[in-house]
PDB file of C-alpha atoms and ligand atoms in Angstrom:
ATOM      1  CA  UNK Z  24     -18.767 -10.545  -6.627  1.00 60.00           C
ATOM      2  CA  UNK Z  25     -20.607  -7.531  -5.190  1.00 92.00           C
ATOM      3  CA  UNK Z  26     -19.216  -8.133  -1.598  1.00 97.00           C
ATOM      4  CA  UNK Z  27     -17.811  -4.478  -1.814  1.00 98.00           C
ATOM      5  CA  UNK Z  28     -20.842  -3.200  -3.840  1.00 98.00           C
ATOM      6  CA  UNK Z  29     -21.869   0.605  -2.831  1.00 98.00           C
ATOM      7  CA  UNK Z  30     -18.386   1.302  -1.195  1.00 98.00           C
ATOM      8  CA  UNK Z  31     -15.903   3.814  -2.559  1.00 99.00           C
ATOM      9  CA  UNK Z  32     -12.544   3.069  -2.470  1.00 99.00           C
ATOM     10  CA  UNK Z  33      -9.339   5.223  -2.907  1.00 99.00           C
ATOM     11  CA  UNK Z  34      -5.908   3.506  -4.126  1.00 99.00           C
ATOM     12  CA  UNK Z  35      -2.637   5.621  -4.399  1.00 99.00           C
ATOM     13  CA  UNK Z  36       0.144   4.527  -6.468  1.00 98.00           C
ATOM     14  CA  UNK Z  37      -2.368   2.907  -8.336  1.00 98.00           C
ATOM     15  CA  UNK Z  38      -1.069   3.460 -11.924  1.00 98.00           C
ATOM     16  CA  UNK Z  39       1.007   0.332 -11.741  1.00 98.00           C
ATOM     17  CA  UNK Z  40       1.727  -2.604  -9.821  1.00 98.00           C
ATOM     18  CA  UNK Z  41       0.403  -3.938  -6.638  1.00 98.00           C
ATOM     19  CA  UNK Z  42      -1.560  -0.614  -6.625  1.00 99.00           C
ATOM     20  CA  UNK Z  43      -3.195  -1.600  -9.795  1.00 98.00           C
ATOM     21  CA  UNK Z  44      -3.680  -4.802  -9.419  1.00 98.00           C
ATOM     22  CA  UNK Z  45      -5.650  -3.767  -5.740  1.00 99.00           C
ATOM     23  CA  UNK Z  46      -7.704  -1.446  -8.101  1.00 99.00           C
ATOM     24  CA  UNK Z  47      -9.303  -3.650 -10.406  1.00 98.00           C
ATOM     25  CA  UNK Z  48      -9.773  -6.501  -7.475  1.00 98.00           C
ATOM     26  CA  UNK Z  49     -11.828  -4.238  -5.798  1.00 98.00           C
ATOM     27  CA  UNK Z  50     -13.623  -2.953  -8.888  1.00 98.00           C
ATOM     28  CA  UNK Z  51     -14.338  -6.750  -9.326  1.00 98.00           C
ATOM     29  CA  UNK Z  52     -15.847  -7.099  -5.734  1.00 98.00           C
ATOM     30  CA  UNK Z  53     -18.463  -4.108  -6.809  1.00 98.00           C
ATOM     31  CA  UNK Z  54     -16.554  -1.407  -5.649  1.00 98.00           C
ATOM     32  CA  UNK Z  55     -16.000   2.414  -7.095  1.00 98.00           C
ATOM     33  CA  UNK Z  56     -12.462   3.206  -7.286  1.00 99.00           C
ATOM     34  CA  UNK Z  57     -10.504   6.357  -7.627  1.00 99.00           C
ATOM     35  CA  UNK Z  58      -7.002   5.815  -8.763  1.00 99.00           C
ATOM     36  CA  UNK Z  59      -3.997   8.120  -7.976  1.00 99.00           C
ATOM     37  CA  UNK Z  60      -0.650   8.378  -8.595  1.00 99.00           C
ATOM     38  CA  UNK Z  61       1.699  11.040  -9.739  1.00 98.00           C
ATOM     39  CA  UNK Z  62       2.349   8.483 -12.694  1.00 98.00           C
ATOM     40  CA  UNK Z  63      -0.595   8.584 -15.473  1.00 98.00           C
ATOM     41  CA  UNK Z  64      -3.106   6.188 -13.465  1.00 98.00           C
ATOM     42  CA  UNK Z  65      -6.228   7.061 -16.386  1.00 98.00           C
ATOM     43  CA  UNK Z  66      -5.774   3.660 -18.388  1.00 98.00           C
ATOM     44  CA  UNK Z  67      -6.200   1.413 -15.656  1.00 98.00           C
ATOM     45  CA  UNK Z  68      -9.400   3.924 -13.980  1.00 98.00           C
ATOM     46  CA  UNK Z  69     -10.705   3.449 -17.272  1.00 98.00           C
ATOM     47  CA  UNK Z  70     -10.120  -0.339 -17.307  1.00 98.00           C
ATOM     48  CA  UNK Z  71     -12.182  -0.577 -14.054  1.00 98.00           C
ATOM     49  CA  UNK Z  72     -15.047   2.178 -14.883  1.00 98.00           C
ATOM     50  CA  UNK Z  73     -13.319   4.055 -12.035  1.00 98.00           C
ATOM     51  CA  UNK Z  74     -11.703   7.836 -12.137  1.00 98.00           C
ATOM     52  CA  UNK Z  75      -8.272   8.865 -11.980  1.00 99.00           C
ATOM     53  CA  UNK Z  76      -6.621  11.879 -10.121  1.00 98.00           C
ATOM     54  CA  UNK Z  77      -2.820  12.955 -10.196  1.00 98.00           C
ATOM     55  CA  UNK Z  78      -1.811  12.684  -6.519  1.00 98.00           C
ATOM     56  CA  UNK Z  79       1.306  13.121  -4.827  1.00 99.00           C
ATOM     57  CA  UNK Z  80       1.641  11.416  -1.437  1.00 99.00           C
ATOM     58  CA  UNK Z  81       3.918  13.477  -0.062  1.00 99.00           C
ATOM     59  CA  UNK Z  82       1.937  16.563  -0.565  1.00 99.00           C
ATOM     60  CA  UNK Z  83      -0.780  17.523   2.042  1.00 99.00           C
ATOM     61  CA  UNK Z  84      -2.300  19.625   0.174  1.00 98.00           C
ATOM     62  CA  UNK Z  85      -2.729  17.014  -2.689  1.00 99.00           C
ATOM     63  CA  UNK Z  86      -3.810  14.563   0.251  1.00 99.00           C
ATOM     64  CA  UNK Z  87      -6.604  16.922   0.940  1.00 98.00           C
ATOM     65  CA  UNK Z  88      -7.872  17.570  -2.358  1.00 98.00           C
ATOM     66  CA  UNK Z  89      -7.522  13.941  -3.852  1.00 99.00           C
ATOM     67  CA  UNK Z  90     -10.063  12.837  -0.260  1.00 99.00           C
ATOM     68  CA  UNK Z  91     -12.508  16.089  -1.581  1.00 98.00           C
ATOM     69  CA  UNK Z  92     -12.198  14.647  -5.032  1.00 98.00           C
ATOM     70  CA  UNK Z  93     -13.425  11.490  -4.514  1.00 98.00           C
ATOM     71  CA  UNK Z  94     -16.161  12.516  -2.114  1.00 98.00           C
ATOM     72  CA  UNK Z  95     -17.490  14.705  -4.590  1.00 98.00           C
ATOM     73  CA  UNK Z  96     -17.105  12.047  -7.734  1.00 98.00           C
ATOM     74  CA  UNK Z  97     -18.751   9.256  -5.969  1.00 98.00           C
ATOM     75  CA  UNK Z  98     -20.071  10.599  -2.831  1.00 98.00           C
ATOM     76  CA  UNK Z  99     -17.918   9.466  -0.047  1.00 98.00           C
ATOM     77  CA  UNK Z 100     -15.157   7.364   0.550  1.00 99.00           C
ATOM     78  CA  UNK Z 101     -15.285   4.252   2.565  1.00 99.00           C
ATOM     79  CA  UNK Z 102     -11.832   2.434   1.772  1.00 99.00           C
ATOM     80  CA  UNK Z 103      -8.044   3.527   1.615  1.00 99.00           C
ATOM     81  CA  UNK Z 104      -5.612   1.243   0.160  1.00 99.00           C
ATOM     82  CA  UNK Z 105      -2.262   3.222   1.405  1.00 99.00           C
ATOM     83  CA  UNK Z 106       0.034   1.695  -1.424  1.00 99.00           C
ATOM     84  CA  UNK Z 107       2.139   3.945  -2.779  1.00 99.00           C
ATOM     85  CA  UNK Z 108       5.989   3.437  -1.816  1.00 98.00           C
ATOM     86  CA  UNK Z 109       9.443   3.197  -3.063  1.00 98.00           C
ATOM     87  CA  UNK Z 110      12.098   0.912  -3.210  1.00 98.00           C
ATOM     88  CA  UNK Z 111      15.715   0.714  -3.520  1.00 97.00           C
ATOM     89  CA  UNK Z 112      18.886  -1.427  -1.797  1.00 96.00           C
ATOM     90  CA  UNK Z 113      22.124   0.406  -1.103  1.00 95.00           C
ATOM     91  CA  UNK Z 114      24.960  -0.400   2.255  1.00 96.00           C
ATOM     92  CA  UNK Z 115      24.441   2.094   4.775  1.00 98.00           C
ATOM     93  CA  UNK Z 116      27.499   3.591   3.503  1.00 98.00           C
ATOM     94  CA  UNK Z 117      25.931   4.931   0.778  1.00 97.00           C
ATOM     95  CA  UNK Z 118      22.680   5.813   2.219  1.00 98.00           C
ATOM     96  CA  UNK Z 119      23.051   9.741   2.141  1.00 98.00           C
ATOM     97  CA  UNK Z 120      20.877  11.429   4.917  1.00 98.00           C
ATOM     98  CA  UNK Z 121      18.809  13.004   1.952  1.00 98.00           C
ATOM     99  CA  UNK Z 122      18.191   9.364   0.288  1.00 98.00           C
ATOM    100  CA  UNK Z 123      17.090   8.338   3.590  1.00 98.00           C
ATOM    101  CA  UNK Z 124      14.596  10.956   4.393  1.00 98.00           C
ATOM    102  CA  UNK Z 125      13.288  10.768   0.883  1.00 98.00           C
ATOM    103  CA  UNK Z 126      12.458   6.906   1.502  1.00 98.00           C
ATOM    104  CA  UNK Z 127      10.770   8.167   5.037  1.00 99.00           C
ATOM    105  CA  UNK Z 128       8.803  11.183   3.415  1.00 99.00           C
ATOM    106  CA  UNK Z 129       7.222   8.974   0.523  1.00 99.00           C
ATOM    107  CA  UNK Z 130       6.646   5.852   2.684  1.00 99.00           C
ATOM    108  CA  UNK Z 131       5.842   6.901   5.977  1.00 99.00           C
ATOM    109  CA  UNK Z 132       5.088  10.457   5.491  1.00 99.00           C
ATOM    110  CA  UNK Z 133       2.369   9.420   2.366  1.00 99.00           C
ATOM    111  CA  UNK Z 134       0.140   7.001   4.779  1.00 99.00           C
ATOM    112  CA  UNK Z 135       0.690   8.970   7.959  1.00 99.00           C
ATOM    113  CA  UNK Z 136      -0.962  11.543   5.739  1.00 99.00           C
ATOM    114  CA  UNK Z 137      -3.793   9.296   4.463  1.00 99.00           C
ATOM    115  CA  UNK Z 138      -4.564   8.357   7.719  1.00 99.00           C
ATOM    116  CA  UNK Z 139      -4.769  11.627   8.776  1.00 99.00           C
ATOM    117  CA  UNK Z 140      -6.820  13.154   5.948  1.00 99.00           C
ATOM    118  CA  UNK Z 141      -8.837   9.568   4.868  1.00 99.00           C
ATOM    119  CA  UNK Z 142     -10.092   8.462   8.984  1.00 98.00           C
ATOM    120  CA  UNK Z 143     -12.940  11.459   8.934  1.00 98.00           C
ATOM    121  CA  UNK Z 144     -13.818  11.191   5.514  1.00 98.00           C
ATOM    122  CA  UNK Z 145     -14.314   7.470   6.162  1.00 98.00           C
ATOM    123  CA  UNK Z 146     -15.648   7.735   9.598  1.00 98.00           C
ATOM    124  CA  UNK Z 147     -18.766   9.495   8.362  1.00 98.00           C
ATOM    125  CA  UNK Z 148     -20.208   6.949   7.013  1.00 97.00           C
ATOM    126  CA  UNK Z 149     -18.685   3.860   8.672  1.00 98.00           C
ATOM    127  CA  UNK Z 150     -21.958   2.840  10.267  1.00 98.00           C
ATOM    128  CA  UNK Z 151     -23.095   1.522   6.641  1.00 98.00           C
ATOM    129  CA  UNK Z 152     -21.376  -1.107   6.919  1.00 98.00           C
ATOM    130  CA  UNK Z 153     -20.794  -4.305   8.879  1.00 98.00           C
ATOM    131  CA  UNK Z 154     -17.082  -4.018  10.434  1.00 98.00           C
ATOM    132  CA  UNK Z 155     -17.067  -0.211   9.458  1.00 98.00           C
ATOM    133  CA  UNK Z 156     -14.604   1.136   6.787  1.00 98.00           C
ATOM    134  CA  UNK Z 157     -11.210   0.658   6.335  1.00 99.00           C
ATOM    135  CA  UNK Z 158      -7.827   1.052   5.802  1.00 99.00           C
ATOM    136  CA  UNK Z 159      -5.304  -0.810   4.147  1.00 99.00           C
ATOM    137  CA  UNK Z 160      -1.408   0.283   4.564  1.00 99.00           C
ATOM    138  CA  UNK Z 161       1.431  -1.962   2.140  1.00 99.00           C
ATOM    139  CA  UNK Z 162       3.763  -2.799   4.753  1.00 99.00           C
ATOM    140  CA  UNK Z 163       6.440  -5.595   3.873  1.00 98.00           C
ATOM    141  CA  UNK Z 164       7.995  -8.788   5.170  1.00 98.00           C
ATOM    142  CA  UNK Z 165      10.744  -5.920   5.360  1.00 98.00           C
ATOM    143  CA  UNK Z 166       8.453  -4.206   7.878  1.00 98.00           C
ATOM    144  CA  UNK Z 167       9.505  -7.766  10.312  1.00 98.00           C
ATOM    145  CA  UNK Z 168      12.368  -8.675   9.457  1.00 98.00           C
ATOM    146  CA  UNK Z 169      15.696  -6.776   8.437  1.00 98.00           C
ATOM    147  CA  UNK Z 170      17.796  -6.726   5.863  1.00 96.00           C
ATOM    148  CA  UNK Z 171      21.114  -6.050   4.338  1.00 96.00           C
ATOM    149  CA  UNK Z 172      21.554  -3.257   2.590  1.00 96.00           C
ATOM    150  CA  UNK Z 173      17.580  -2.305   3.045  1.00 97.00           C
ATOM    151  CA  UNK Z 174      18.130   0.108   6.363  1.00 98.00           C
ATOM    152  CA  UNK Z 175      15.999   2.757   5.005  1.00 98.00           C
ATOM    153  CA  UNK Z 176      13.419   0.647   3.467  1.00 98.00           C
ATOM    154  CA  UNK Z 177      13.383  -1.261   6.706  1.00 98.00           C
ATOM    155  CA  UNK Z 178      12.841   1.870   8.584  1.00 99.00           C
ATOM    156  CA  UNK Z 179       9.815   3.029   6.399  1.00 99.00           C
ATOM    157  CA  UNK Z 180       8.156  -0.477   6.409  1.00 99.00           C
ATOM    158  CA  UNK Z 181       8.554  -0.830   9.809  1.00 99.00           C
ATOM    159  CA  UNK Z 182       7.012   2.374  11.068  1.00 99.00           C
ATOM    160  CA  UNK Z 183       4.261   1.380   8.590  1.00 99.00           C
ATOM    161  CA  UNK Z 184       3.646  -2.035  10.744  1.00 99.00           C
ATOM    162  CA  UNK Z 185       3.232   0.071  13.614  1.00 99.00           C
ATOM    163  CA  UNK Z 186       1.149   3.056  12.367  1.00 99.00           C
ATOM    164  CA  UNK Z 187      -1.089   0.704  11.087  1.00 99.00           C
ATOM    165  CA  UNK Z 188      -1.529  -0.222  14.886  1.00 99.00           C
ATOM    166  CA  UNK Z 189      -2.009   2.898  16.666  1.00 99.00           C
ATOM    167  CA  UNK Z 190      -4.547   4.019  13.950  1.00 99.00           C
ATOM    168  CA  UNK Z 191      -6.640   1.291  14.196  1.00 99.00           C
ATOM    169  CA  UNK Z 192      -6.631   1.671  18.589  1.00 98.00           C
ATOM    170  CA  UNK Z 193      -7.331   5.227  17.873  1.00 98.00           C
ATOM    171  CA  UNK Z 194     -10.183   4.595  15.391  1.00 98.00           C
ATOM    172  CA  UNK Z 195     -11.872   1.389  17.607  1.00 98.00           C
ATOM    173  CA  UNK Z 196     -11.108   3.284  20.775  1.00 98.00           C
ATOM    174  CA  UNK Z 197     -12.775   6.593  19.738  1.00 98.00           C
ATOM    175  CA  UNK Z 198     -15.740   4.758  18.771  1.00 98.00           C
ATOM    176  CA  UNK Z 199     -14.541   5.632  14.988  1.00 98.00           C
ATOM    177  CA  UNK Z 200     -16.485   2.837  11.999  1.00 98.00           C
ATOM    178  CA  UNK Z 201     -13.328   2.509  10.607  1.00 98.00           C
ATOM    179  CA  UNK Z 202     -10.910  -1.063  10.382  1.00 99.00           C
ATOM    180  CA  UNK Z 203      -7.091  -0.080   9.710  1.00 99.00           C
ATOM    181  CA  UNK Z 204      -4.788  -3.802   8.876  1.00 99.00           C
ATOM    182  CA  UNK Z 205      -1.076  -3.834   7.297  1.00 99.00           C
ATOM    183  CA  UNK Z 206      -0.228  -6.076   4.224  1.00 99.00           C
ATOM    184  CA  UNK Z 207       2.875  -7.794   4.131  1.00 99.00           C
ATOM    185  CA  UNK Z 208       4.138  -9.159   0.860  1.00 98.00           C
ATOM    186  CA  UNK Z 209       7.000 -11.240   0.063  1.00 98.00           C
ATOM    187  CA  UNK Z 210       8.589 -10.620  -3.244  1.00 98.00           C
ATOM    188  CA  UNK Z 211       6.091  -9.692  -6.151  1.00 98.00           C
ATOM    189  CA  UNK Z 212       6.823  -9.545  -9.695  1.00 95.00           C
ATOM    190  CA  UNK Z 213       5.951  -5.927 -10.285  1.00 97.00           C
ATOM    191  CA  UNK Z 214       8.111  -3.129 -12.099  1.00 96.00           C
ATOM    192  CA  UNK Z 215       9.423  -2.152  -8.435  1.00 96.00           C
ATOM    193  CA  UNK Z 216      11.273  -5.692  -8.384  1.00 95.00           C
ATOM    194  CA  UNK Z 217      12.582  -5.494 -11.841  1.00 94.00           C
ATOM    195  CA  UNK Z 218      13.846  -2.259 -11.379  1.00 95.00           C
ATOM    196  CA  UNK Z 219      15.863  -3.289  -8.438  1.00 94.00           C
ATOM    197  CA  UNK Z 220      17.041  -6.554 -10.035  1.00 94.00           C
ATOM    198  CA  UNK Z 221      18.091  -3.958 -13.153  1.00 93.00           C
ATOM    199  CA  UNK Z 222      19.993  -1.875 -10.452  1.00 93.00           C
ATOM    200  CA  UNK Z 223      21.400  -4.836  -9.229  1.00 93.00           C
ATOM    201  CA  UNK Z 224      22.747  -5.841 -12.108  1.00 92.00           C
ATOM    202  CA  UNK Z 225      23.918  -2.983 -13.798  1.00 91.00           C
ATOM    203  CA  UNK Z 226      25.958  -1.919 -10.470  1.00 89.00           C
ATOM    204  CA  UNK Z 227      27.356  -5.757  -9.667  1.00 89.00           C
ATOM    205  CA  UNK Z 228      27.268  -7.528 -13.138  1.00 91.00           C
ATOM    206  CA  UNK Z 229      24.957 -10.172 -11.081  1.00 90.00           C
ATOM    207  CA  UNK Z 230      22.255 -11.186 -13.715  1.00 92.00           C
ATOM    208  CA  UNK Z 231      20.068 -13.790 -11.513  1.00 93.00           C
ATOM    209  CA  UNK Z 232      18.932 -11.151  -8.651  1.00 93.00           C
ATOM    210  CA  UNK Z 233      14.904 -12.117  -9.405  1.00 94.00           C
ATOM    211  CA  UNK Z 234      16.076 -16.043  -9.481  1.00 95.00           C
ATOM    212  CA  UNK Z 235      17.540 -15.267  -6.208  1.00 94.00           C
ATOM    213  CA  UNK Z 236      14.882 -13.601  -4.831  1.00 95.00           C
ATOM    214  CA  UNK Z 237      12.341 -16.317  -5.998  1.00 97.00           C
ATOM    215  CA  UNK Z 238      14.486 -18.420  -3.459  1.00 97.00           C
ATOM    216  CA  UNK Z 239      13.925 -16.529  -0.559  1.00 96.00           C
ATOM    217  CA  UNK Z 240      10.652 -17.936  -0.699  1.00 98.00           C
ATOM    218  CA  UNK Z 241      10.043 -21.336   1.060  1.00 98.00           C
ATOM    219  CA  UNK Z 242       7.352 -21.890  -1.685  1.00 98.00           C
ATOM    220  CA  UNK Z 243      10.004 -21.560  -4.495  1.00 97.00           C
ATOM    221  CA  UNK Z 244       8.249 -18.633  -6.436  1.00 98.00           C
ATOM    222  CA  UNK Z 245       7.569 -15.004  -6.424  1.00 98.00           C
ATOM    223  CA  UNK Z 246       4.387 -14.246  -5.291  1.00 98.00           C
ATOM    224  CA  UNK Z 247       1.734 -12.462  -7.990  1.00 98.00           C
ATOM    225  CA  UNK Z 248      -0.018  -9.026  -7.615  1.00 98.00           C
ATOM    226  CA  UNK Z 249      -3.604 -11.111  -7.558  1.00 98.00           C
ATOM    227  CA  UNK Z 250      -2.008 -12.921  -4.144  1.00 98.00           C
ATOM    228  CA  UNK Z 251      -2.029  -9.432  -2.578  1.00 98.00           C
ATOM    229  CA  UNK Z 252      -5.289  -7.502  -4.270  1.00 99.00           C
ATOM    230  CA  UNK Z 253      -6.783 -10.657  -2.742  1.00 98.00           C
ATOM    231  CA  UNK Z 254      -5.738  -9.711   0.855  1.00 98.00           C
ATOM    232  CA  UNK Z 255      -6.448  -6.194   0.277  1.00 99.00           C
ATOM    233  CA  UNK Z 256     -10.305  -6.959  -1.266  1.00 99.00           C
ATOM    234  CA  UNK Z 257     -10.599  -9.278   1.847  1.00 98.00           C
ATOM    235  CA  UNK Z 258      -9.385  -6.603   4.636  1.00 99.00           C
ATOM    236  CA  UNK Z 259     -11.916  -4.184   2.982  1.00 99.00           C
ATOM    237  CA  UNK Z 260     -14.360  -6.421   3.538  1.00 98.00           C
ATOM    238  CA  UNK Z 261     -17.080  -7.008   6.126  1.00 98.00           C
ATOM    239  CA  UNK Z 262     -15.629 -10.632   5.708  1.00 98.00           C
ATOM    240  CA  UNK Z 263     -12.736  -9.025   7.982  1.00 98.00           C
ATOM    241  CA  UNK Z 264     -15.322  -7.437   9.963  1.00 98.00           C
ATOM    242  CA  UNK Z 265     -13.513  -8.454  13.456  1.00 98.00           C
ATOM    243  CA  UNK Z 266     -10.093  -7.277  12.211  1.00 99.00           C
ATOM    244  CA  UNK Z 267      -8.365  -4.617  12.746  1.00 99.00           C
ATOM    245  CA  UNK Z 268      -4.866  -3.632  14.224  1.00 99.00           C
ATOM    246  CA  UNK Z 269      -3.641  -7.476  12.167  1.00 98.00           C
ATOM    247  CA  UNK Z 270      -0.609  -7.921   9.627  1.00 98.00           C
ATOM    248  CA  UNK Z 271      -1.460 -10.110   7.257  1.00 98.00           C
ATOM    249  CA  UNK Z 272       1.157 -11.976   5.798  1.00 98.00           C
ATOM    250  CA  UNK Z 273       1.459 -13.025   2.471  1.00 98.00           C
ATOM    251  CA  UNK Z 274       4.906 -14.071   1.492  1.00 98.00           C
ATOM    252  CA  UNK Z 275       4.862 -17.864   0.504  1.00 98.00           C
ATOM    253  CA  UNK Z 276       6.484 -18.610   3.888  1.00 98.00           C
ATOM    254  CA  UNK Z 277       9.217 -16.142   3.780  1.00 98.00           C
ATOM    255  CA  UNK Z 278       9.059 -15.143   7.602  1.00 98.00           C
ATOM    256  CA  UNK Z 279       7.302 -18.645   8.875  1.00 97.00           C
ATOM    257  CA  UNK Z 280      11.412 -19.599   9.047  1.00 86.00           C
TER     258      UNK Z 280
HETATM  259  N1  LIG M  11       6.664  -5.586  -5.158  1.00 65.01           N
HETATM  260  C1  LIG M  11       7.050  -6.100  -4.012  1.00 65.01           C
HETATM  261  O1  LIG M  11       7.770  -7.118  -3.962  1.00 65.01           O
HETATM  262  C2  LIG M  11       6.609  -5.489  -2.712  1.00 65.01           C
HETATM  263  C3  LIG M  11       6.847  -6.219  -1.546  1.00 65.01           C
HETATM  264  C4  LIG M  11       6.460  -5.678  -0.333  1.00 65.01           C
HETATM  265  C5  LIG M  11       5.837  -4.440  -0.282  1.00 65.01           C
HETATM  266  N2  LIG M  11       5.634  -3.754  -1.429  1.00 65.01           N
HETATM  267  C6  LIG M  11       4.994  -2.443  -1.310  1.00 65.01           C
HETATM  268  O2  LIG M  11       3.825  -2.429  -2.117  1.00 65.01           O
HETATM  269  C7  LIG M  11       3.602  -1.110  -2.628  1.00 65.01           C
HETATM  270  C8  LIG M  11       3.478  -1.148  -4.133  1.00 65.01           C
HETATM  271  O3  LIG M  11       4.672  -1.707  -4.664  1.00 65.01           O
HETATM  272  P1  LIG M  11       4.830  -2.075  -6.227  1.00 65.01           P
HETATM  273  O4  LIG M  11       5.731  -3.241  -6.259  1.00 65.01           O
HETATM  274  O5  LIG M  11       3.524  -2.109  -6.895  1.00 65.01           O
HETATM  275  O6  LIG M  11       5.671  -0.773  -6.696  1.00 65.01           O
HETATM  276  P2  LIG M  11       5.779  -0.066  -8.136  1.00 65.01           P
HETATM  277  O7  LIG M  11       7.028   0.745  -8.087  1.00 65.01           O
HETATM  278  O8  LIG M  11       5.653  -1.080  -9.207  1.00 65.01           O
HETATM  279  O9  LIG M  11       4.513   0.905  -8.136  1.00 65.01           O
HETATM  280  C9  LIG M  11       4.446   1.951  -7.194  1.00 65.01           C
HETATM  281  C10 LIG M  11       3.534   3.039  -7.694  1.00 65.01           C
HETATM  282  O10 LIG M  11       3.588   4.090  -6.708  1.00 65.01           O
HETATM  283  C11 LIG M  11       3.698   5.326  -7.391  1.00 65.01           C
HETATM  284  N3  LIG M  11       4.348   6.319  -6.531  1.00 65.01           N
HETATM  285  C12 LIG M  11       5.659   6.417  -6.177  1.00 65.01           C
HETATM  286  N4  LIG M  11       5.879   7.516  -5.436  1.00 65.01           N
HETATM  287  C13 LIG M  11       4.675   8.126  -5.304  1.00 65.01           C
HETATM  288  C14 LIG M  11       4.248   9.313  -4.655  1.00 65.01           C
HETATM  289  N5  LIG M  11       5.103  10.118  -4.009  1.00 65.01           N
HETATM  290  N6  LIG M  11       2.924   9.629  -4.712  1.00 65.01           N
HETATM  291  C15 LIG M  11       2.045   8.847  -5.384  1.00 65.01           C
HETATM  292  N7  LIG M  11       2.404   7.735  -6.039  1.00 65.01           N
HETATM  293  C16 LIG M  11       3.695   7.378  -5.997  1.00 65.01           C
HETATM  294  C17 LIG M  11       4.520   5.025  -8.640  1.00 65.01           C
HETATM  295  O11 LIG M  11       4.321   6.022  -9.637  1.00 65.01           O
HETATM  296  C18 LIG M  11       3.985   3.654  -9.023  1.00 65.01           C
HETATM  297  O12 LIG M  11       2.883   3.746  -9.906  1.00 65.01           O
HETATM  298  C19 LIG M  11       4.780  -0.258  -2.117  1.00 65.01           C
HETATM  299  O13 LIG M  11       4.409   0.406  -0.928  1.00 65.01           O
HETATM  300  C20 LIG M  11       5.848  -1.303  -1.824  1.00 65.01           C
HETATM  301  O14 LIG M  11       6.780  -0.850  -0.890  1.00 65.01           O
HETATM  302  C21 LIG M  11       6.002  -4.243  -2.636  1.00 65.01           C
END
């Protein structure tokens, strides 16, 4: 219950979704969270006696004041949760180079910029606690394995798995308090998902897209957004203390196969 009491945590893309859902587990472990977004993130900051600030992950600038914000609201920051992304499928074909770098710039440009602007603020006060601060990047079973139609998203995911690496030998290398781990989800029921399945079937006629990706699964079902707030409230944690570098997987036995 107060496992993550006196920490500060800071969760982009947090008006919705896995983001919000990572929010209010924290809250529930005892931490302070800031939620941003560039969607209206104030009802669920409000839901979790937490604060809200319109941030744009792609912007430095709004990187920079979003880390000042939170250090002056709640007086430091001690945990990331780098989940803002976006999602669509489309063939290669019709991947235009612009669509492309757009996927890159919010998905790999946002957390190459949290790393960049969150690892000092963090580091300062890492020695508080046991295991140090820490990161959390979203990665994806799409950051492991490929897919059809998913190129771009591959790409992004990907470079996320492996960012999340060299951060984290930078960080315990330098002697830096601060724990950096990638979260892998399988499919989760969140308006991302629904979206695509709309997409899917308003460009194909195909009505049964979230059936079929329940199936993917060797456990039958779409995972929830609780199954991967858990794994993010645990990585924060001194529970995960000794880890840092890992991919946690949490996909119901999609990649197991
Ligand atoms: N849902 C899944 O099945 C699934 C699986 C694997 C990984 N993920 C990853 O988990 C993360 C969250 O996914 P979700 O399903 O909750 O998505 P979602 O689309 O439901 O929510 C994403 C949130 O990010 C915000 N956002 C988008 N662009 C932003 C930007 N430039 N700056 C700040 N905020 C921005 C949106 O406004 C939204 O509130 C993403 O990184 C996604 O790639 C999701």
């Amino acid at each position: 219950m107060s496992e993550l009491a006196g920490r500060v945590a800071l969760v982009t893309g947090g008006a919705r979704g896995l983001g919000a859902a990572a929010a209010k587990a924290l809250a529930a472990d005892g931490a302070k969270v800031v939620v941003s977004d560039v969607a209206d993130g104030s009802a669920i900051a409000a839901e979790i006696d937490g604060a809200f600030v319109q941030h744009d992950v792609t912007s430095e600038e709004q990187w920079i004041a979003a880390v000042a914000f939170v250090k002056e609201r709640f007086g430091g920051l001690d945990i990331l949760v780098n989940n803002a992304g976006i999602f669509w499928m489309k063939p290669i074909a019709m991947e235009t180079l612009e669509s492309f770098r757009r996927m890159q710039q919010v998905n790999v440009e946002g957390v190459f910029l949290g790393l960049k602007h969150a690892i000092p603020a963090i580091a300062e006060r890492g020695d508080k606690w046991d295991g140090g601060g820490a990161i959390i990047n979203l990665s994806s079973v799409a950051g492991i394995i490929g897919s059809p139609m998913m190129l771009a998203y591959n790409a992004s995911k990907g470079a996320v798995r492996l960012m999340t690496k060299a951060a984290a030998l930078e960080c315990a290398r330098g002697g830096m308090k601060v724990r950096v781990n990638s979260v892998h989800p399988g499919i989760i029921n969140t308006p991302m998902m629904s979206n695509a399945a709309e997409a899917i079937a308003g460009a194909s006629g195909v009505n049964d897209t979230m059936e079929r990706f329940a199936s993917f699964h060797p456990m039958g079902h779409l995972g929830r957004d609780i199954d991967i707030a858990n794994a993010v409230a645990f990585l924060a944690s001194s529970k995960a203390a000794f880890m840092t570098g890992s991919e946690m997987v949490v996909d119901g036995g999609m990649t197991a196969a």
